[in-house]
Amino acid sequence: MIAKRIKWGIHPDTKKAATSGKAIITPALPQQVVIPVRQHIGAPAIPIVKKGDLVKKGQLIAKTDAPVSSYIHASISGKVVEIADKPHPVYGEGLAIVIENDGLDEWEEGLLTERDWKILSNSEIIDIIRNAGIVGMGGAAFPSHIKLNPPKDKKVDTLIINAAECEPFLTVDHRVILEYTDKIVTGIQIIQKLLSVDNVIIGIEDNKMNAVIKLKEAFSKTTIRVEAIQTRYPQGAEKMIIQTLTGREIEPGKLPIDIGVIVQNVSTAIAICDAVTKGLPLIERVVTLSGKALKEQKNLSLRIGTTFADAIELCGGLGKHPERLIMGGPMMGMSQYTTQVPVIKGTSGILALSKKDVNDRVESACLHCGKCVDVCPMGLNPSILSILGEKELIDEALKDHGVLNCIECGCCGYSCPSKRKIVHYIKYTKKLLNDQAANAKGGK
Ligand code: SF4
Ligand code: SF4
């Protein structure tokens, strides 16, 4: 098994050893869950329950008919005690439905229905996926019922299942492949049926060879290919994994579907299997809790809405004050200001990093060494982009240097000997461009 070689990117210490050998644990339920109505790309869902209502596990509690959105379900049974703005791990704050646990963990009636997915039509399967509130679980959180129902004029010939998991610390994809193999097989077969594609490739980094072997065995009687790909960050970014596995490149401003490819995360395949074969909505997901500030590091299957504080308690609490608290991985994850934020559908990791984990840096002037250019997977010049961002020369960054093509992977800053906060300047440039576009729209 030879991993495909690539040139761009970096190879940071993967720091996965703390949890990669640890089986997924389903812990005791929290006393309360805080369920944001916006856990996806698109319009927030609108609550359809009110304070005081009794709800069951899996009950629909928020929805909208907006074209791009996703349904939200109760993740425990109990009483709605509050509907209010609460800390949110992506948006800082947002409307959430707070449910007090009644200790019964009772399913909503009508769920848990065993189904033979092979006799369902594609439109029935798409409806099930929409009603189950499934979104991309690799972090992007794009509603799956839209992604898997592409416009008729877009021809899809390749499905890629992304199990690269290139971010340091995270071991969710690794563990689910080892432990939920059957669900992954069924979930991928359902997606394959929906898209009518013969060419299905599963990409896994070669630091998880036991997962590669497990899936190769599971798919040995099918045409689905399991590929070991070089461990190199950001191998799991959509554009990168497509390039590695198919050789196809996506032009700036285009999407994978424009070159005939759809990418789905491996955990999303599991959620699809659960919804289509058993009628289960997405109310639970596997999360890696890691970082030296935690007393214990684990992979936990947590109900959506579990606060980071409760999740951290399930790891014995904090051994020391974390230098940084992050949702997701350390490269592209989001820093959190409070442990009161909840687990959402896109939460792959909760990292409580100690000083040892964090390499905090004092910035100095650019040396023009070109290291950032060498590692940029998008072929950009991060050095120039950081200088333009610092000087707020946003039109030049847009027109001459393609700032919008940056995927914010952080490879440039990681490699920079001057410790320049390149991604910060790029994000700032994008924000100014957004503001400029919004002002232009408002002025019309
Ligand atoms: S410029 Fe953007 S895409 Fe290129 S290395 Fe930096 S963060 Fe990644
Ligand atoms: S790596 Fe840092 S010092 Fe070197 S060119 Fe890029 S921004 Fe400048």
Short mmCIF file of C-alpha atoms and ligand atoms in Angstrom, two decimals:
data_model
loop_
_atom_site.label_atom_id
_atom_site.label_comp_id
_atom_site.label_asym_id
_atom_site.label_seq_id
_atom_site.Cartn_x
_atom_site.Cartn_y
_atom_site.Cartn_z
CA MET A 1 0.00 0.00 0.00
CA ILE A 2 1.82 3.10 -1.20
CA ALA A 3 0.51 6.48 -0.08
CA LYS A 4 0.18 9.10 -2.81
CA ARG A 5 2.90 11.78 -2.52
CA ILE A 6 2.20 15.48 -2.50
CA LYS A 7 4.38 18.58 -2.33
CA TRP A 8 2.38 21.37 -0.69
CA GLY A 9 1.47 21.73 2.99
CA ILE A 10 3.21 20.97 6.24
CA HIS A 11 3.73 18.06 8.58
CA PRO A 12 3.10 19.27 12.13
CA ASP A 13 3.36 16.93 15.11
CA THR A 14 0.04 15.09 14.79
CA LYS A 15 -0.44 14.75 18.59
CA LYS A 16 -3.02 12.04 18.00
CA ALA A 17 -1.42 9.39 20.19
CA ALA A 18 -3.25 10.63 23.31
CA THR A 19 -6.62 9.47 21.92
CA SER A 20 -6.09 7.41 18.75
CA GLY A 21 -6.05 4.15 20.73
CA LYS A 22 -9.00 5.07 22.93
CA ALA A 23 -12.36 3.53 22.16
CA ILE A 24 -15.40 5.79 21.89
CA ILE A 25 -17.22 6.11 25.21
CA THR A 26 -20.91 6.96 25.55
CA PRO A 27 -21.03 8.82 28.88
CA ALA A 28 -23.89 9.68 31.24
CA LEU A 29 -26.21 12.39 29.92
CA PRO A 30 -25.90 16.02 31.03
CA GLN A 31 -28.50 17.70 33.27
CA GLN A 32 -29.18 20.22 30.55
CA VAL A 33 -28.46 20.73 26.86
CA VAL A 34 -28.19 24.04 25.01
CA ILE A 35 -29.20 23.49 21.39
CA PRO A 36 -28.48 26.35 18.97
CA VAL A 37 -30.98 26.81 16.16
CA ARG A 38 -28.09 27.56 13.82
CA GLN A 39 -25.64 24.71 13.47
CA HIS A 40 -25.26 24.75 9.72
CA ILE A 41 -24.47 26.90 6.71
CA GLY A 42 -27.64 28.78 5.75
CA ALA A 43 -30.61 30.29 7.53
CA PRO A 44 -31.09 29.56 11.24
CA ALA A 45 -34.01 27.27 12.05
CA ILE A 46 -36.97 28.80 13.89
CA PRO A 47 -38.09 27.29 17.22
CA ILE A 48 -41.40 25.42 17.04
CA VAL A 49 -41.48 24.71 20.79
CA LYS A 50 -41.92 27.18 23.64
CA LYS A 51 -40.73 27.50 27.20
CA GLY A 52 -42.43 24.91 29.40
CA ASP A 53 -43.03 22.36 26.62
CA LEU A 54 -42.15 18.74 27.30
CA VAL A 55 -40.09 17.20 24.49
CA LYS A 56 -38.86 13.74 23.61
CA LYS A 57 -35.44 12.72 22.29
CA GLY A 58 -35.39 13.15 18.50
CA GLN A 59 -38.40 15.49 18.43
CA LEU A 60 -38.22 18.30 15.88
CA ILE A 61 -37.82 21.55 17.82
CA ALA A 62 -36.76 24.08 15.17
CA LYS A 63 -37.18 24.30 11.41
CA THR A 64 -37.52 26.68 8.50
CA ASP A 65 -38.52 26.46 4.86
CA ALA A 66 -35.52 28.59 3.77
CA PRO A 67 -33.86 26.95 0.74
CA VAL A 68 -30.54 26.44 2.55
CA SER A 69 -31.02 25.42 6.18
CA SER A 70 -31.33 22.38 8.40
CA TYR A 71 -33.76 20.99 10.97
CA ILE A 72 -32.91 20.85 14.67
CA HIS A 73 -34.05 18.10 17.08
CA ALA A 74 -34.11 17.61 20.84
CA SER A 75 -31.11 15.53 21.88
CA ILE A 76 -32.56 14.49 25.24
CA SER A 77 -36.08 14.14 26.64
CA GLY A 78 -37.19 16.76 29.14
CA LYS A 79 -38.60 20.26 29.54
CA VAL A 80 -37.81 23.36 27.51
CA VAL A 81 -36.70 25.78 30.22
CA GLU A 82 -35.40 28.66 28.11
CA ILE A 83 -35.21 29.94 24.55
CA ALA A 84 -32.68 32.74 24.49
CA ASP A 85 -29.36 33.96 23.10
CA LYS A 86 -26.55 31.79 24.43
CA PRO A 87 -22.79 31.44 23.77
CA HIS A 88 -22.22 29.84 20.37
CA PRO A 89 -18.94 28.17 19.30
CA VAL A 90 -19.01 29.64 15.77
CA TYR A 91 -21.00 32.87 15.94
CA GLY A 92 -20.10 34.06 19.45
CA GLU A 93 -23.74 34.11 20.46
CA GLY A 94 -26.99 32.83 18.98
CA LEU A 95 -30.53 31.71 19.76
CA ALA A 96 -30.65 28.35 21.54
CA ILE A 97 -33.27 26.05 23.04
CA VAL A 98 -32.35 24.90 26.53
CA ILE A 99 -33.77 21.53 27.63
CA GLU A 100 -33.68 20.24 31.19
CA ASN A 101 -33.11 16.48 31.30
CA ASP A 102 -36.03 14.43 32.73
CA GLY A 103 -33.73 11.42 33.14
CA LEU A 104 -35.97 9.21 30.96
CA ASP A 105 -34.14 9.53 27.64
CA GLU A 106 -37.35 8.66 25.79
CA TRP A 107 -37.52 8.66 22.00
CA GLU A 108 -40.14 10.62 20.10
CA GLU A 109 -42.86 8.28 18.89
CA GLY A 110 -42.46 7.05 15.31
CA LEU A 111 -38.67 7.11 15.31
CA LEU A 112 -36.53 4.00 15.54
CA THR A 113 -38.20 2.45 12.50
CA GLU A 114 -36.10 -0.23 10.80
CA ARG A 115 -36.18 0.31 7.02
CA ASP A 116 -34.81 -1.48 3.99
CA TRP A 117 -33.06 1.44 2.27
CA LYS A 118 -32.68 -0.50 -0.98
CA ILE A 119 -36.39 -0.21 -1.74
CA LEU A 120 -36.57 3.54 -1.07
CA SER A 121 -36.59 6.00 -3.96
CA ASN A 122 -33.92 8.70 -4.13
CA SER A 123 -36.44 11.41 -3.31
CA GLU A 124 -37.60 9.43 -0.25
CA ILE A 125 -33.97 9.13 0.92
CA ILE A 126 -33.33 12.86 0.39
CA ASP A 127 -36.47 13.66 2.43
CA ILE A 128 -35.27 11.37 5.23
CA ILE A 129 -31.84 13.06 5.25
CA ARG A 130 -33.45 16.53 5.35
CA ASN A 131 -35.90 15.55 8.08
CA ALA A 132 -33.03 14.09 10.13
CA GLY A 133 -31.18 17.44 10.07
CA ILE A 134 -27.99 15.99 8.65
CA VAL A 135 -25.15 18.37 7.75
CA GLY A 136 -21.51 17.83 6.83
CA MET A 137 -19.84 16.68 10.03
CA GLY A 138 -16.26 17.38 9.03
CA GLY A 139 -16.75 20.97 10.12
CA ALA A 140 -18.32 22.66 7.08
CA ALA A 141 -21.89 21.86 8.24
CA PHE A 142 -23.42 22.24 4.78
CA PRO A 143 -26.90 20.63 4.68
CA SER A 144 -26.46 17.12 3.22
CA HIS A 145 -29.91 16.95 1.56
CA ILE A 146 -28.79 19.79 -0.71
CA LYS A 147 -25.28 18.52 -1.39
CA LEU A 148 -26.54 15.04 -2.24
CA ASN A 149 -29.27 16.31 -4.55
CA PRO A 150 -27.22 18.28 -7.10
CA PRO A 151 -28.85 20.28 -9.91
CA LYS A 152 -29.71 18.16 -12.96
CA ASP A 153 -27.25 20.09 -15.16
CA LYS A 154 -24.31 19.11 -12.92
CA LYS A 155 -22.93 15.69 -13.81
CA VAL A 156 -21.31 13.93 -10.85
CA ASP A 157 -18.97 11.07 -11.69
CA THR A 158 -16.93 10.74 -8.50
CA LEU A 159 -17.76 10.47 -4.81
CA ILE A 160 -14.94 11.02 -2.34
CA ILE A 161 -15.36 9.99 1.28
CA ASN A 162 -13.07 12.19 3.30
CA ALA A 163 -11.46 10.38 6.21
CA ALA A 164 -8.11 12.16 5.98
CA GLU A 165 -8.47 13.80 9.40
CA CYS A 166 -5.32 15.84 8.87
CA GLU A 167 -5.78 18.24 11.80
CA PRO A 168 -3.52 17.46 14.78
CA PHE A 169 -5.14 15.99 17.93
CA LEU A 170 -8.40 14.85 16.26
CA THR A 171 -9.14 11.11 16.15
CA VAL A 172 -12.88 11.00 15.49
CA ASP A 173 -12.70 9.69 11.92
CA HIS A 174 -10.05 7.18 12.95
CA ARG A 175 -12.15 5.75 15.78
CA VAL A 176 -15.45 5.66 13.91
CA ILE A 177 -13.84 3.74 11.05
CA LEU A 178 -12.57 1.14 13.52
CA GLU A 179 -15.75 0.96 15.60
CA TYR A 180 -18.67 1.85 13.30
CA THR A 181 -17.42 0.11 10.15
CA ASP A 182 -20.76 -1.48 9.19
CA LYS A 183 -22.60 1.84 9.39
CA ILE A 184 -19.94 3.46 7.21
CA VAL A 185 -20.32 0.73 4.59
CA THR A 186 -24.10 1.18 4.49
CA GLY A 187 -23.93 4.98 4.61
CA ILE A 188 -21.53 5.10 1.66
CA GLN A 189 -23.68 2.67 -0.32
CA ILE A 190 -26.72 4.87 0.29
CA ILE A 191 -24.82 7.96 -0.91
CA GLN A 192 -23.54 6.02 -3.93
CA LYS A 193 -27.12 5.08 -4.84
CA LEU A 194 -28.27 8.69 -4.49
CA LEU A 195 -25.57 10.02 -6.78
CA SER A 196 -25.52 7.04 -9.18
CA VAL A 197 -21.72 7.07 -9.27
CA ASP A 198 -19.45 4.11 -9.91
CA ASN A 199 -16.25 5.87 -8.93
CA VAL A 200 -16.15 6.00 -5.13
CA ILE A 201 -12.85 6.64 -3.32
CA ILE A 202 -12.25 6.77 0.43
CA GLY A 203 -9.16 8.80 1.35
CA ILE A 204 -7.43 8.11 4.69
CA GLU A 205 -4.06 9.50 5.78
CA ASP A 206 -1.35 6.87 6.10
CA ASN A 207 -0.91 7.50 9.83
CA LYS A 208 -4.10 5.44 10.31
CA MET A 209 -3.14 2.23 8.55
CA ASN A 210 -5.32 0.05 10.81
CA ALA A 211 -8.30 2.10 9.57
CA VAL A 212 -7.17 1.71 5.95
CA ILE A 213 -6.91 -2.06 6.39
CA LYS A 214 -10.27 -2.25 8.15
CA LEU A 215 -12.08 -0.43 5.34
CA LYS A 216 -10.21 -2.30 2.59
CA GLU A 217 -11.53 -5.52 4.11
CA ALA A 218 -15.03 -4.10 4.50
CA PHE A 219 -15.18 -2.99 0.85
CA SER A 220 -13.22 -5.92 -0.62
CA LYS A 221 -16.25 -7.27 -2.51
CA THR A 222 -17.19 -3.88 -4.01
CA THR A 223 -15.70 -1.47 -6.53
CA ILE A 224 -15.23 1.17 -3.81
CA ARG A 225 -11.54 2.07 -3.48
CA VAL A 226 -9.82 2.76 -0.17
CA GLU A 227 -6.67 4.87 -0.63
CA ALA A 228 -3.92 5.60 1.87
CA ILE A 229 -2.81 9.17 1.27
CA GLN A 230 0.26 10.93 2.56
CA THR A 231 -0.02 12.36 6.06
CA ARG A 232 0.31 16.02 5.28
CA TYR A 233 -1.72 18.99 6.44
CA PRO A 234 -4.18 20.22 4.94
CA GLN A 235 -4.75 16.95 3.09
CA GLY A 236 -8.38 16.87 4.35
CA ALA A 237 -9.33 20.21 2.76
CA GLU A 238 -11.81 19.47 -0.05
CA LYS A 239 -9.68 20.92 -2.82
CA MET A 240 -6.61 19.07 -1.62
CA ILE A 241 -8.15 15.63 -1.22
CA ILE A 242 -9.80 15.92 -4.65
CA GLN A 243 -6.47 16.84 -6.23
CA THR A 244 -4.66 14.01 -4.45
CA LEU A 245 -7.21 11.32 -5.29
CA THR A 246 -8.32 12.35 -8.78
CA GLY A 247 -5.63 14.69 -10.09
CA ARG A 248 -8.38 17.22 -10.83
CA GLU A 249 -7.92 20.84 -9.81
CA ILE A 250 -10.70 23.25 -8.95
CA GLU A 251 -10.36 26.67 -10.52
CA PRO A 252 -10.66 29.67 -8.21
CA GLY A 253 -14.30 30.47 -7.53
CA LYS A 254 -15.51 26.99 -8.57
CA LEU A 255 -16.88 24.15 -6.45
CA PRO A 256 -16.07 20.40 -6.46
CA ILE A 257 -19.36 19.74 -8.26
CA ASP A 258 -18.16 21.91 -11.16
CA ILE A 259 -15.54 19.22 -11.88
CA GLY A 260 -17.94 16.33 -11.24
CA VAL A 261 -16.96 15.52 -7.65
CA ILE A 262 -18.87 15.40 -4.36
CA VAL A 263 -16.99 15.04 -1.08
CA GLN A 264 -18.61 13.72 2.09
CA ASN A 265 -17.07 13.26 5.51
CA VAL A 266 -17.00 9.72 6.88
CA SER A 267 -19.00 10.66 10.02
CA THR A 268 -21.72 12.11 7.79
CA ALA A 269 -22.01 8.69 6.14
CA ILE A 270 -22.73 7.22 9.59
CA ALA A 271 -25.43 9.82 10.29
CA ILE A 272 -26.99 9.03 6.91
CA CYS A 273 -26.99 5.31 7.69
CA ASP A 274 -28.69 5.93 11.07
CA ALA A 275 -31.34 8.18 9.54
CA VAL A 276 -32.16 6.07 6.50
CA THR A 277 -32.04 2.60 8.06
CA LYS A 278 -33.38 3.41 11.55
CA GLY A 279 -35.16 6.76 11.29
CA LEU A 280 -32.75 8.50 13.67
CA PRO A 281 -32.18 12.26 13.48
CA LEU A 282 -28.72 13.71 14.07
CA ILE A 283 -28.68 14.30 17.84
CA GLU A 284 -25.33 12.83 18.83
CA ARG A 285 -21.78 12.82 17.51
CA VAL A 286 -18.30 11.62 18.40
CA VAL A 287 -15.96 14.32 19.71
CA THR A 288 -12.24 14.09 20.53
CA LEU A 289 -11.38 15.80 23.81
CA SER A 290 -7.68 16.42 23.89
CA GLY A 291 -4.91 18.74 25.06
CA LYS A 292 -2.65 18.66 28.09
CA ALA A 293 -4.88 20.96 30.15
CA LEU A 294 -7.41 18.10 30.45
CA LYS A 295 -7.00 15.54 33.22
CA GLU A 296 -7.95 12.76 30.78
CA GLN A 297 -8.11 12.76 26.99
CA LYS A 298 -10.95 10.80 25.39
CA ASN A 299 -13.21 10.16 22.42
CA LEU A 300 -16.78 10.69 23.60
CA SER A 301 -20.12 10.22 21.89
CA LEU A 302 -21.92 13.35 23.06
CA ARG A 303 -25.46 14.60 22.64
CA ILE A 304 -25.75 17.81 20.63
CA GLY A 305 -26.08 20.70 23.07
CA THR A 306 -23.76 19.25 25.73
CA THR A 307 -21.75 22.22 26.96
CA PHE A 308 -17.97 22.13 26.70
CA ALA A 309 -17.94 22.54 30.50
CA ASP A 310 -19.95 19.31 30.92
CA ALA A 311 -17.82 17.51 28.32
CA ILE A 312 -14.65 18.59 30.10
CA GLU A 313 -16.05 17.28 33.40
CA LEU A 314 -16.49 13.90 31.69
CA CYS A 315 -12.70 13.96 31.25
CA GLY A 316 -12.12 14.54 34.96
CA GLY A 317 -12.06 18.31 34.51
CA LEU A 318 -9.14 20.61 33.86
CA GLY A 319 -5.79 19.76 35.41
CA LYS A 320 -4.57 23.27 34.69
CA HIS A 321 -5.96 26.46 33.24
CA PRO A 322 -6.02 26.07 29.45
CA GLU A 323 -3.88 28.45 27.45
CA ARG A 324 -6.43 28.05 24.67
CA LEU A 325 -9.83 26.39 24.30
CA ILE A 326 -10.66 25.40 20.74
CA MET A 327 -13.55 23.82 18.89
CA GLY A 328 -12.08 21.61 16.14
CA GLY A 329 -8.39 21.26 15.41
CA PRO A 330 -5.61 23.68 16.31
CA MET A 331 -4.99 24.76 12.70
CA MET A 332 -8.49 25.65 11.47
CA GLY A 333 -10.53 25.34 14.66
CA MET A 334 -12.17 28.22 16.49
CA SER A 335 -10.90 29.64 19.78
CA GLN A 336 -13.56 29.85 22.47
CA TYR A 337 -13.93 32.46 25.20
CA THR A 338 -16.09 30.33 27.49
CA THR A 339 -16.70 26.67 28.32
CA GLN A 340 -20.45 27.40 28.20
CA VAL A 341 -20.55 26.93 24.40
CA PRO A 342 -22.31 23.71 23.33
CA VAL A 343 -21.31 20.81 21.11
CA ILE A 344 -22.95 21.34 17.70
CA LYS A 345 -23.22 19.06 14.65
CA GLY A 346 -19.86 20.27 13.32
CA THR A 347 -17.91 19.81 16.56
CA SER A 348 -15.17 17.27 15.86
CA GLY A 349 -12.97 18.25 18.77
CA ILE A 350 -12.74 20.13 22.03
CA LEU A 351 -9.13 21.04 22.71
CA ALA A 352 -8.01 22.44 26.04
CA LEU A 353 -4.43 23.29 25.22
CA SER A 354 -1.73 23.91 27.78
CA LYS A 355 1.22 26.30 27.35
CA LYS A 356 3.23 23.28 26.16
CA ASP A 357 0.67 22.59 23.40
CA VAL A 358 0.54 26.20 22.28
CA ASN A 359 3.48 27.81 20.59
CA ASP A 360 2.64 31.44 21.28
CA ARG A 361 4.58 33.74 19.15
CA VAL A 362 5.95 37.26 18.99
CA GLU A 363 5.64 38.63 15.49
CA SER A 364 8.44 40.40 13.60
CA ALA A 365 8.92 41.81 10.10
CA CYS A 366 8.81 39.60 7.00
CA LEU A 367 12.23 38.27 5.98
CA HIS A 368 11.06 37.51 2.43
CA CYS A 369 12.39 33.96 2.86
CA GLY A 370 9.57 32.47 0.74
CA LYS A 371 8.81 29.57 3.12
CA CYS A 372 5.13 30.52 3.27
CA VAL A 373 4.95 30.48 -0.54
CA ASP A 374 6.48 26.99 -0.67
CA VAL A 375 3.85 25.48 1.63
CA CYS A 376 0.70 27.26 0.44
CA PRO A 377 -1.57 24.57 -1.05
CA MET A 378 -3.47 27.19 -3.06
CA GLY A 379 -0.40 28.59 -4.81
CA LEU A 380 -0.80 32.03 -3.20
CA ASN A 381 1.82 34.45 -1.93
CA PRO A 382 0.94 34.63 1.78
CA SER A 383 3.77 37.07 2.51
CA ILE A 384 2.33 39.70 0.18
CA LEU A 385 -1.22 38.98 1.35
CA SER A 386 -0.22 39.58 4.97
CA ILE A 387 1.47 42.88 4.11
CA LEU A 388 -1.52 44.02 2.04
CA GLY A 389 -3.88 43.03 4.87
CA GLU A 390 -1.80 44.95 7.40
CA LYS A 391 -1.98 48.04 5.18
CA GLU A 392 -5.68 47.47 4.34
CA LEU A 393 -4.90 47.39 0.60
CA ILE A 394 -7.83 45.09 0.04
CA ASP A 395 -8.53 45.72 -3.65
CA GLU A 396 -4.95 44.81 -4.52
CA ALA A 397 -5.21 41.68 -2.35
CA LEU A 398 -8.40 40.71 -4.20
CA LYS A 399 -7.56 41.55 -7.80
CA ASP A 400 -3.81 40.93 -7.98
CA HIS A 401 -3.29 38.23 -5.35
CA GLY A 402 -6.52 36.20 -5.16
CA VAL A 403 -7.06 36.52 -1.41
CA LEU A 404 -10.48 34.88 -1.66
CA ASN A 405 -8.84 31.63 -2.78
CA CYS A 406 -7.17 31.27 0.61
CA ILE A 407 -8.66 28.32 2.52
CA GLU A 408 -7.28 29.65 5.83
CA CYS A 409 -5.36 26.45 6.48
CA GLY A 410 -2.62 28.23 8.46
CA CYS A 411 0.32 26.43 6.77
CA CYS A 412 1.92 29.80 5.98
CA GLY A 413 1.89 31.14 9.53
CA TYR A 414 3.05 27.77 10.87
CA SER A 415 6.13 27.84 8.62
CA CYS A 416 6.98 31.51 9.07
CA PRO A 417 10.28 32.15 10.94
CA SER A 418 9.08 35.69 11.74
CA LYS A 419 5.95 34.26 13.36
CA ARG A 420 3.77 36.51 11.26
CA LYS A 421 0.06 36.14 11.91
CA ILE A 422 -0.63 35.72 8.22
CA VAL A 423 -4.07 34.10 8.50
CA HIS A 424 -5.19 36.86 10.83
CA TYR A 425 -4.31 39.47 8.17
CA ILE A 426 -6.00 37.40 5.47
CA LYS A 427 -9.18 37.00 7.51
CA TYR A 428 -9.12 40.72 8.19
CA THR A 429 -8.81 41.44 4.46
CA LYS A 430 -11.77 39.15 3.73
CA LYS A 431 -13.83 40.88 6.40
CA LEU A 432 -13.07 44.31 4.92
CA LEU A 433 -14.00 43.01 1.45
CA ASN A 434 -17.27 41.64 2.86
CA ASP A 435 -18.03 44.97 4.52
CA GLN A 436 -17.23 46.78 1.29
CA ALA A 437 -19.58 44.50 -0.69
CA ALA A 438 -22.34 44.89 1.91
CA ASN A 439 -22.00 48.69 1.83
CA ALA A 440 -22.09 48.70 -1.98
CA LYS A 441 -25.26 46.58 -1.90
CA GLY A 442 -26.88 48.81 0.72
CA GLY A 443 -26.03 51.93 -1.27
CA LYS A 444 -27.78 50.74 -4.43
S1 SF4 B 1 -2.37 31.79 2.22
FE1 SF4 B 1 -4.20 30.74 2.89
S2 SF4 B 1 -4.25 28.81 1.72
FE2 SF4 B 1 -2.15 29.66 1.59
S3 SF4 B 1 -1.05 28.68 3.28
FE3 SF4 B 1 -1.82 30.62 4.06
S4 SF4 B 1 -3.78 30.11 5.00
FE4 SF4 B 1 -3.25 28.37 3.67
S1 SF4 B 2 7.53 32.81 5.75
FE1 SF4 B 2 7.26 34.68 6.96
S2 SF4 B 2 9.22 35.72 6.80
FE2 SF4 B 2 9.20 34.18 5.17
S3 SF4 B 2 8.34 35.27 3.38
FE3 SF4 B 2 6.62 34.33 4.41
S4 SF4 B 2 5.83 35.92 5.77
FE4 SF4 B 2 7.92 36.54 5.19
#
